[in-house]
CSV table of C-alpha atoms in Angstrom, one decimal:
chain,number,residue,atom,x,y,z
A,1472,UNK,CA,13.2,-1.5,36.0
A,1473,UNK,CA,11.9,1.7,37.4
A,1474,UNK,CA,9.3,3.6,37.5
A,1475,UNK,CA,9.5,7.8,38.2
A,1476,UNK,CA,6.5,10.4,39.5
A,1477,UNK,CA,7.2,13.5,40.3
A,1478,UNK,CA,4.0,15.2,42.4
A,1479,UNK,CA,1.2,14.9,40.1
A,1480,UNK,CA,-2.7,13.8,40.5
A,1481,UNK,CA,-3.3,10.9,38.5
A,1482,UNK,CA,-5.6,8.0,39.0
A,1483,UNK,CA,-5.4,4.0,38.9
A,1484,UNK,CA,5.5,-8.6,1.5
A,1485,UNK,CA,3.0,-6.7,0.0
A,1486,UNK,CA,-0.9,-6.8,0.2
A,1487,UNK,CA,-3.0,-9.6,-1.6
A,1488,UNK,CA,-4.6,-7.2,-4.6
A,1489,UNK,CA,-7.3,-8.1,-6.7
A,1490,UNK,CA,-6.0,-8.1,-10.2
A,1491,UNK,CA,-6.7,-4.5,-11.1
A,1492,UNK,CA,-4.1,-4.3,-13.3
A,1493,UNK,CA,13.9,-6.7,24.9
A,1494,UNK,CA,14.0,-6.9,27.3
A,1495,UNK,CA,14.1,-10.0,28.6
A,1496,UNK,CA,15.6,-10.2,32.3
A,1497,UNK,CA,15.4,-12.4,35.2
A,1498,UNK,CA,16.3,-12.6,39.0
A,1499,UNK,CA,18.4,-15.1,40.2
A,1500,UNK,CA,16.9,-17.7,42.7
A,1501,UNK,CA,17.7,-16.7,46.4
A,1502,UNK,CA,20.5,-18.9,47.8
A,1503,UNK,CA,18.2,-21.5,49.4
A,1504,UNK,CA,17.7,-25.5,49.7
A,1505,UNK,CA,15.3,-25.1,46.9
A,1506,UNK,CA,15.4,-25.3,42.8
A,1507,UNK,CA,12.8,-22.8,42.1
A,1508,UNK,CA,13.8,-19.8,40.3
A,1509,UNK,CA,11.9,-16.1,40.6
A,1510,UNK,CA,11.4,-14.7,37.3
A,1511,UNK,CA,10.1,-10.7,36.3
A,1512,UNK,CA,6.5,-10.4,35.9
A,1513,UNK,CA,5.7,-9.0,32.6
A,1514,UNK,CA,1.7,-7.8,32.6
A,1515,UNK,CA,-0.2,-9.4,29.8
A,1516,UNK,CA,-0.8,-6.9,26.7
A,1517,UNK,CA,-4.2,-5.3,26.5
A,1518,UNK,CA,-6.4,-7.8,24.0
A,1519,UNK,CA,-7.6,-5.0,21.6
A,1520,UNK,CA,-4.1,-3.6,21.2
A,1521,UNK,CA,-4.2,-1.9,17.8
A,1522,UNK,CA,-1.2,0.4,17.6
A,1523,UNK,CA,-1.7,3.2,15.3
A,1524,UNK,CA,2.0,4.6,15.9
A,1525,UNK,CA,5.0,1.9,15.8
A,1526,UNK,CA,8.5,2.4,16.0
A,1527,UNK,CA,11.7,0.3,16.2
A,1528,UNK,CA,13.6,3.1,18.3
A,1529,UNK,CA,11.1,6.1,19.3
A,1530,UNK,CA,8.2,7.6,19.5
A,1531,UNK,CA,8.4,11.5,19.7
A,1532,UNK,CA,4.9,13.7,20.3
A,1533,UNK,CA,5.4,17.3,20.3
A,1534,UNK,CA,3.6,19.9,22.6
A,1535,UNK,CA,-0.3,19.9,22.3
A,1536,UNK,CA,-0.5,16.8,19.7
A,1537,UNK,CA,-3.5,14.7,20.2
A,1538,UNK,CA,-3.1,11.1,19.3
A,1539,UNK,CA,-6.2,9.0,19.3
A,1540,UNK,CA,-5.1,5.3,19.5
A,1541,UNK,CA,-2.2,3.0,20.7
A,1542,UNK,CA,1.2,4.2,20.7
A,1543,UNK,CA,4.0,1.7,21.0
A,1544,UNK,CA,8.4,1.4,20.6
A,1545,UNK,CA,8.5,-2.8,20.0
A,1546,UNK,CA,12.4,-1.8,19.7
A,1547,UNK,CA,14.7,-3.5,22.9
A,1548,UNK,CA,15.4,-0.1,24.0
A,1549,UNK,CA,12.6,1.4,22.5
A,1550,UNK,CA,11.0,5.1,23.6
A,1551,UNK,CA,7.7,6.9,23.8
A,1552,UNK,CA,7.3,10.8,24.6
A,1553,UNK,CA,4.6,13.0,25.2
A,1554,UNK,CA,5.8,16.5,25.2
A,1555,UNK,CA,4.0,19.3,27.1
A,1556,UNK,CA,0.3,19.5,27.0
A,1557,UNK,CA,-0.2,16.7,24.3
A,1558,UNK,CA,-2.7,14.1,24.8
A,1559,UNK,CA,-3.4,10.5,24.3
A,1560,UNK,CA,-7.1,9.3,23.3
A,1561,UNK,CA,-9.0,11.4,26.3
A,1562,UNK,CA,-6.8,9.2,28.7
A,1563,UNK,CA,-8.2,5.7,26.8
A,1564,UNK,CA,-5.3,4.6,24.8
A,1565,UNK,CA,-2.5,2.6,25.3
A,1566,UNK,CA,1.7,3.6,25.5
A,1567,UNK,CA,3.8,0.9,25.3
A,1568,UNK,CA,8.0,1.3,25.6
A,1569,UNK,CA,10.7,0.3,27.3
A,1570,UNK,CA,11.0,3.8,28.5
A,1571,UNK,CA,8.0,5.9,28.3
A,1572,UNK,CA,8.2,10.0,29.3
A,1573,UNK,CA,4.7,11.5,30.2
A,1574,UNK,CA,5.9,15.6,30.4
A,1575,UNK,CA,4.1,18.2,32.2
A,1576,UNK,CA,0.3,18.7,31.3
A,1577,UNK,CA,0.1,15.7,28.6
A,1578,UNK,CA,-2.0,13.0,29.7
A,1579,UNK,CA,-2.4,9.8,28.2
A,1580,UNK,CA,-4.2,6.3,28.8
A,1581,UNK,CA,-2.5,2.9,30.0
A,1582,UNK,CA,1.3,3.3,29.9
A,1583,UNK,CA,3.3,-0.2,29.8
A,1584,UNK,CA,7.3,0.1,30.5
A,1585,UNK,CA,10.1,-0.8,32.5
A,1586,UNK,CA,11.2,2.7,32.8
A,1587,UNK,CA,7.7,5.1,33.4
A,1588,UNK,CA,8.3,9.1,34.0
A,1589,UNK,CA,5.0,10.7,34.6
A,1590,UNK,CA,5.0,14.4,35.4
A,1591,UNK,CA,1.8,14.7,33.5
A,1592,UNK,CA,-1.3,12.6,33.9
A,1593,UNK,CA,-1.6,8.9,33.2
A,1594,UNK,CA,-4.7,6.6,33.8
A,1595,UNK,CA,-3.2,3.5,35.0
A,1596,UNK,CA,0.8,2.4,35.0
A,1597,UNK,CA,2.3,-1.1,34.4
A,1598,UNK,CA,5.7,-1.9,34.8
A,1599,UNK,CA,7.6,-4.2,33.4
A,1600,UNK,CA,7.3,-5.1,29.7
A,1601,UNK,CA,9.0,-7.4,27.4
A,1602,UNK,CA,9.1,-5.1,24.3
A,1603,UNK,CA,9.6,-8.1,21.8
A,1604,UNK,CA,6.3,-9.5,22.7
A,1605,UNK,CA,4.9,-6.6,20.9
A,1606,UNK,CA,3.9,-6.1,17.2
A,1607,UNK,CA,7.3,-5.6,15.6
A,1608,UNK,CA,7.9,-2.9,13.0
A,1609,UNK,CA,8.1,-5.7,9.7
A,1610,UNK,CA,10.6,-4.8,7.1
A,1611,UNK,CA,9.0,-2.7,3.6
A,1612,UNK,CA,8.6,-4.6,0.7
A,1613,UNK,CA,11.5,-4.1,-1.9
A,1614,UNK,CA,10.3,-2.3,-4.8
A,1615,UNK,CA,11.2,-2.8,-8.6
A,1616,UNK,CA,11.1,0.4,-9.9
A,1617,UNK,CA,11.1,1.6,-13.8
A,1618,UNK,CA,12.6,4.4,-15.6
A,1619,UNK,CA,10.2,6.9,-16.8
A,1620,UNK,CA,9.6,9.8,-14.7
A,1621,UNK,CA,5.8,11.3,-13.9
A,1622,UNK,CA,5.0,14.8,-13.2
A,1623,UNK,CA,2.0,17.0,-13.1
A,1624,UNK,CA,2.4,21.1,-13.6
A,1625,UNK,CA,0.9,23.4,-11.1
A,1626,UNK,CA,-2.9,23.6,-11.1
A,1627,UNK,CA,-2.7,20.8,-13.5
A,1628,UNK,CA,-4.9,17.2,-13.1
A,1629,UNK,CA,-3.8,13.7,-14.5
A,1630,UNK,CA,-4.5,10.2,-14.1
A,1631,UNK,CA,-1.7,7.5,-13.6
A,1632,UNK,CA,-2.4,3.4,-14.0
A,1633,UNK,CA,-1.0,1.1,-11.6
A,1634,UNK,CA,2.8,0.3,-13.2
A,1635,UNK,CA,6.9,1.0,-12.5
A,1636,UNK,CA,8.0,4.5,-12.8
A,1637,UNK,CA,11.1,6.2,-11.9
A,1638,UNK,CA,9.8,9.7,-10.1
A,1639,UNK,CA,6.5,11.0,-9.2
A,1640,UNK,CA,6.0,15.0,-8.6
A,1641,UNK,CA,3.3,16.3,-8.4
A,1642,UNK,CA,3.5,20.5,-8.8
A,1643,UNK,CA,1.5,22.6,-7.1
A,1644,UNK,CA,-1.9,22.8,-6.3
A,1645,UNK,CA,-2.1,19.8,-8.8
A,1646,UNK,CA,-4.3,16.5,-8.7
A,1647,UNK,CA,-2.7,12.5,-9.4
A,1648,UNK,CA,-5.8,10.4,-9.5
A,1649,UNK,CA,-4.4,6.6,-9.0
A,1650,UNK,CA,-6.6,3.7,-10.6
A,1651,UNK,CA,-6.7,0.6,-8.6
A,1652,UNK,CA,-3.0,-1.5,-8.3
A,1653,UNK,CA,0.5,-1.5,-7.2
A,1654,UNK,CA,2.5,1.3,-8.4
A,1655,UNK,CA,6.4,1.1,-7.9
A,1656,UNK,CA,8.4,4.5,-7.8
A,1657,UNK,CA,12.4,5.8,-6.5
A,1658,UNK,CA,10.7,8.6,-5.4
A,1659,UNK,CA,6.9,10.2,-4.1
A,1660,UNK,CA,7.3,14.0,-4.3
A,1661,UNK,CA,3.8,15.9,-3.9
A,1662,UNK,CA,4.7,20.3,-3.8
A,1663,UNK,CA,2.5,22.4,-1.8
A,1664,UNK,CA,-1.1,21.8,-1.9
A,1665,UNK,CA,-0.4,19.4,-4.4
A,1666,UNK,CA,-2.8,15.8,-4.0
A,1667,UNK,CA,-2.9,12.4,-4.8
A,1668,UNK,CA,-5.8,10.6,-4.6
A,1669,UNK,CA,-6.5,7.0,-5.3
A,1670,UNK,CA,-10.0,6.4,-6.4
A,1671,UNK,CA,-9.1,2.5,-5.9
A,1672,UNK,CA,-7.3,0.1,-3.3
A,1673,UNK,CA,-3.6,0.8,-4.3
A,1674,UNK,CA,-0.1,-0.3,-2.9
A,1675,UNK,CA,2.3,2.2,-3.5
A,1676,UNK,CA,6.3,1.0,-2.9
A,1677,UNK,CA,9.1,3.9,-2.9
A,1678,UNK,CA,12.4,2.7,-3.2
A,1679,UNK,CA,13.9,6.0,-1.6
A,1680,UNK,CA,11.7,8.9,-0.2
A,1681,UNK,CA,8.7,10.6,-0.2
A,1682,UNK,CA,8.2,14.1,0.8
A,1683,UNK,CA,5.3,16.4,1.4
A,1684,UNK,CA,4.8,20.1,1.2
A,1685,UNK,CA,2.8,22.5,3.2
A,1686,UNK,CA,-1.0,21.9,2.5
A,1687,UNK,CA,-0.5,18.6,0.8
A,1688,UNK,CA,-2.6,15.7,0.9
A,1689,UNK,CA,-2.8,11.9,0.0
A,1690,UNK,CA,-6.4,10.5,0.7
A,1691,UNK,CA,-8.7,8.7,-1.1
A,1692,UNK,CA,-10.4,10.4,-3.8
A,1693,UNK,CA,-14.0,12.3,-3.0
A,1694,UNK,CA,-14.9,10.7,-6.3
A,1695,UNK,CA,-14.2,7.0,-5.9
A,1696,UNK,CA,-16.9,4.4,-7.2
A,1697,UNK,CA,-16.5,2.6,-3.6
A,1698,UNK,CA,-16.2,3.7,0.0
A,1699,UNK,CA,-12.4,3.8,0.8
A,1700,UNK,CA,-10.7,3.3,3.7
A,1701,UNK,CA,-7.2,4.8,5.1
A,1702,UNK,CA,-5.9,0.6,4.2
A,1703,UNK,CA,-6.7,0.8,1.1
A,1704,UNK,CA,-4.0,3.5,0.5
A,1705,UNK,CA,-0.6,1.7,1.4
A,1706,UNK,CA,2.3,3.0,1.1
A,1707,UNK,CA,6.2,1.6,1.8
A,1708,UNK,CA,8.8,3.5,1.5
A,1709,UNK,CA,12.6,2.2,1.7
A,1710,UNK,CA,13.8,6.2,2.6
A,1711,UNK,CA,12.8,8.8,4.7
A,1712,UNK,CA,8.9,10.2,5.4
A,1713,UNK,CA,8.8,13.6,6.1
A,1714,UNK,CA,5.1,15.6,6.0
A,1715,UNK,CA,4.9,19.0,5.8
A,1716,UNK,CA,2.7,21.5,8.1
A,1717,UNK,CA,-0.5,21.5,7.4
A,1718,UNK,CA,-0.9,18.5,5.3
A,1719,UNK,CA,-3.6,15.9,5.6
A,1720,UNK,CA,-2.8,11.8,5.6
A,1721,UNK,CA,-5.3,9.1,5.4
A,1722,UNK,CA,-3.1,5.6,4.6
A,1723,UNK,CA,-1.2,3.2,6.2
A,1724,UNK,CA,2.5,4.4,6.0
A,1725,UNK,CA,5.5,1.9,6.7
A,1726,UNK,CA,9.0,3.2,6.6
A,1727,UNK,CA,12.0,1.6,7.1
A,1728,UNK,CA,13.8,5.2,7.6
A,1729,UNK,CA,12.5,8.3,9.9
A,1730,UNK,CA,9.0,9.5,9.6
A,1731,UNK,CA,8.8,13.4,10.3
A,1732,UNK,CA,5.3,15.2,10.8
A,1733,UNK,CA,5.0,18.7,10.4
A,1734,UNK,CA,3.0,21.0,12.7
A,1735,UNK,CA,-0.7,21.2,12.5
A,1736,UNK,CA,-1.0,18.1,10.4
A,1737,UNK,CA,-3.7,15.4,10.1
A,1738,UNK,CA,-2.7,11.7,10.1
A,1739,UNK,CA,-5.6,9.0,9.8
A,1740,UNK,CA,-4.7,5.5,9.5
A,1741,UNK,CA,-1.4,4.1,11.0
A,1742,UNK,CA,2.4,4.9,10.5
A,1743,UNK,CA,5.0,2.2,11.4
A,1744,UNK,CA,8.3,2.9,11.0
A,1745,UNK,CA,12.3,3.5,12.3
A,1746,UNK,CA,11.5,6.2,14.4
A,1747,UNK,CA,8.7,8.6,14.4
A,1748,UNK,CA,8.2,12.2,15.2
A,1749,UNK,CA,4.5,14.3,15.2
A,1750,UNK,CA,4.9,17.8,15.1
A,1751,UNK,CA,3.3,20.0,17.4
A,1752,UNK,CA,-1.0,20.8,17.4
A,1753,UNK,CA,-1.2,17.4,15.0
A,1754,UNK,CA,-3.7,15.3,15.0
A,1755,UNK,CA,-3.4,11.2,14.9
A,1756,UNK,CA,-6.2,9.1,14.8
A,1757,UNK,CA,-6.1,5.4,14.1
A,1758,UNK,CA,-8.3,4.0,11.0
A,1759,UNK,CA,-8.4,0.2,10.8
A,1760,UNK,CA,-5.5,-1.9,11.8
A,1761,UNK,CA,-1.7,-2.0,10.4
């Protein structure tokens, strides 16, 4: 374990739906007349650790990203990043990794590691961490999906019940409306500005990918009988996540695959997944817990 500073200031399967339709190490006992045997000290975790960001592998966020919330890597060799001038939760927020990078103007809240590089600005360092007593990345629930394809044409607006369908695109500038239920799909594809918006609690499982174009969004709907929030929009996804610049999230995301965020994108909720990357002047802020 190490723990880095270069001269810087810095101080001290599947939801339950109402029927709508490491490191591990340890240091061997000096050679003495004794049996007792010195072991790493791992600091506790914080108690109200609600990671909003969760990777296996890594954690990548770009230059001038704000993230508001917990950032972890619960992977044995797991990795956190903060590029240039990004920033963590007004220094409040937790970063937990194995190895954890803190780059030059970023700042960020509580870092827990074994390997801590801070040329930026942290609030308080812990090292040592046992990654797999973190909240571990859970595997996506296998989807079963059907055959017939959805689509909406640009500018158009259509309404889809909860059920198992091959592919869903949505053209641009168009509007899906979800009712209430679990939907299973091969693929989510949503063109630019296009929106989907569940007016109900819906669990969405994707078999391969889902993609998102410039301008996109997937929030509940303005319209919805009941106040939503970002868990009642789940979504797993077997494939790859990517999000397009400018779009605008509010779910819970779980990938088993790569989760890409485009620049000057909004994310509100949480996103587990393989590995994740935020793209530069994005903003992450936490919305109930994963």
């Amino acid at each position: 374990m190490r723990a880095r500073n270069l001269p810087v200031t810095f101080g001290t399967g599947l939801l339950a739906l109402a029927t709508l339709s490491a490191i591990t190490c340890s240091a061997e006992a000096p050679q003495s007349t004794g049996t007792a045997e010195q072991a790493v000290i791992n600091p506790p975790l914080p108690s109200n650790l609600n990671l909003i960001l969760n990777a296996r592998n890594s954690v990548a966020i770009s230059a001038f990203a704000q993230v508001f919330g917990d950032v972890g890597s619960a992977g044995p060799n797991g990795s956190v990043v903060f590029d240039v001038s990004s920033s963590q939760s007004c220094c409040s927020g937790n970063v937990l990794a194995n190895t954890v990078a803190v780059k030059i103007s970023a700042s960020v809240g509580h870092v827990f590691g074994n390997d801590i590089t801070v040329d930026g600005f942290a609030s308080q360092q812990s090292l040592g961490l046992d990654p797999s007593t973190m909240p571990q990345v859970p595997a996506v629930t296998p989807a079963a999906p059907g055959t017939t394809n959805v689509s909406t044409n640009q500018n158009q607006a259509k309404q889809l019940c909860p059920g198992q369908y091959g592919a869903i695109s949505l053209g641009v500038n168009s509007t899906l409306n979800l009712n209430g239920g679990v939907y299973q799909v091969t693929r989510l594809n949503l063109a630019d500005g296009a929106r989907l918006e569940p007016s109900e609690p819906v669990v969405i499982l994707v078999s391969g990918g889902v993609t998102l174009g410039i301008g996109a969004s997937i929030q509940p709907s303005g319209q919805a009988i009941n106040p939503m929030a970002a868990a009642d929009v789940r979504i797993e996804v077997g494939g790859a996540i990517t999000i397009g610049d400018s779009t605008q999230v509010r779910a819970h995301l779980l990938g088993a695959g790569k989760l890409t965020v485009g620049k000057n994108a909004s994310l509100i909720g949480a996103a587990w997944a393989k590995t994740i990357s935020i793209g530069s002047q994005s903003f992450v802020s936490g919305e109930g817990a994963f």
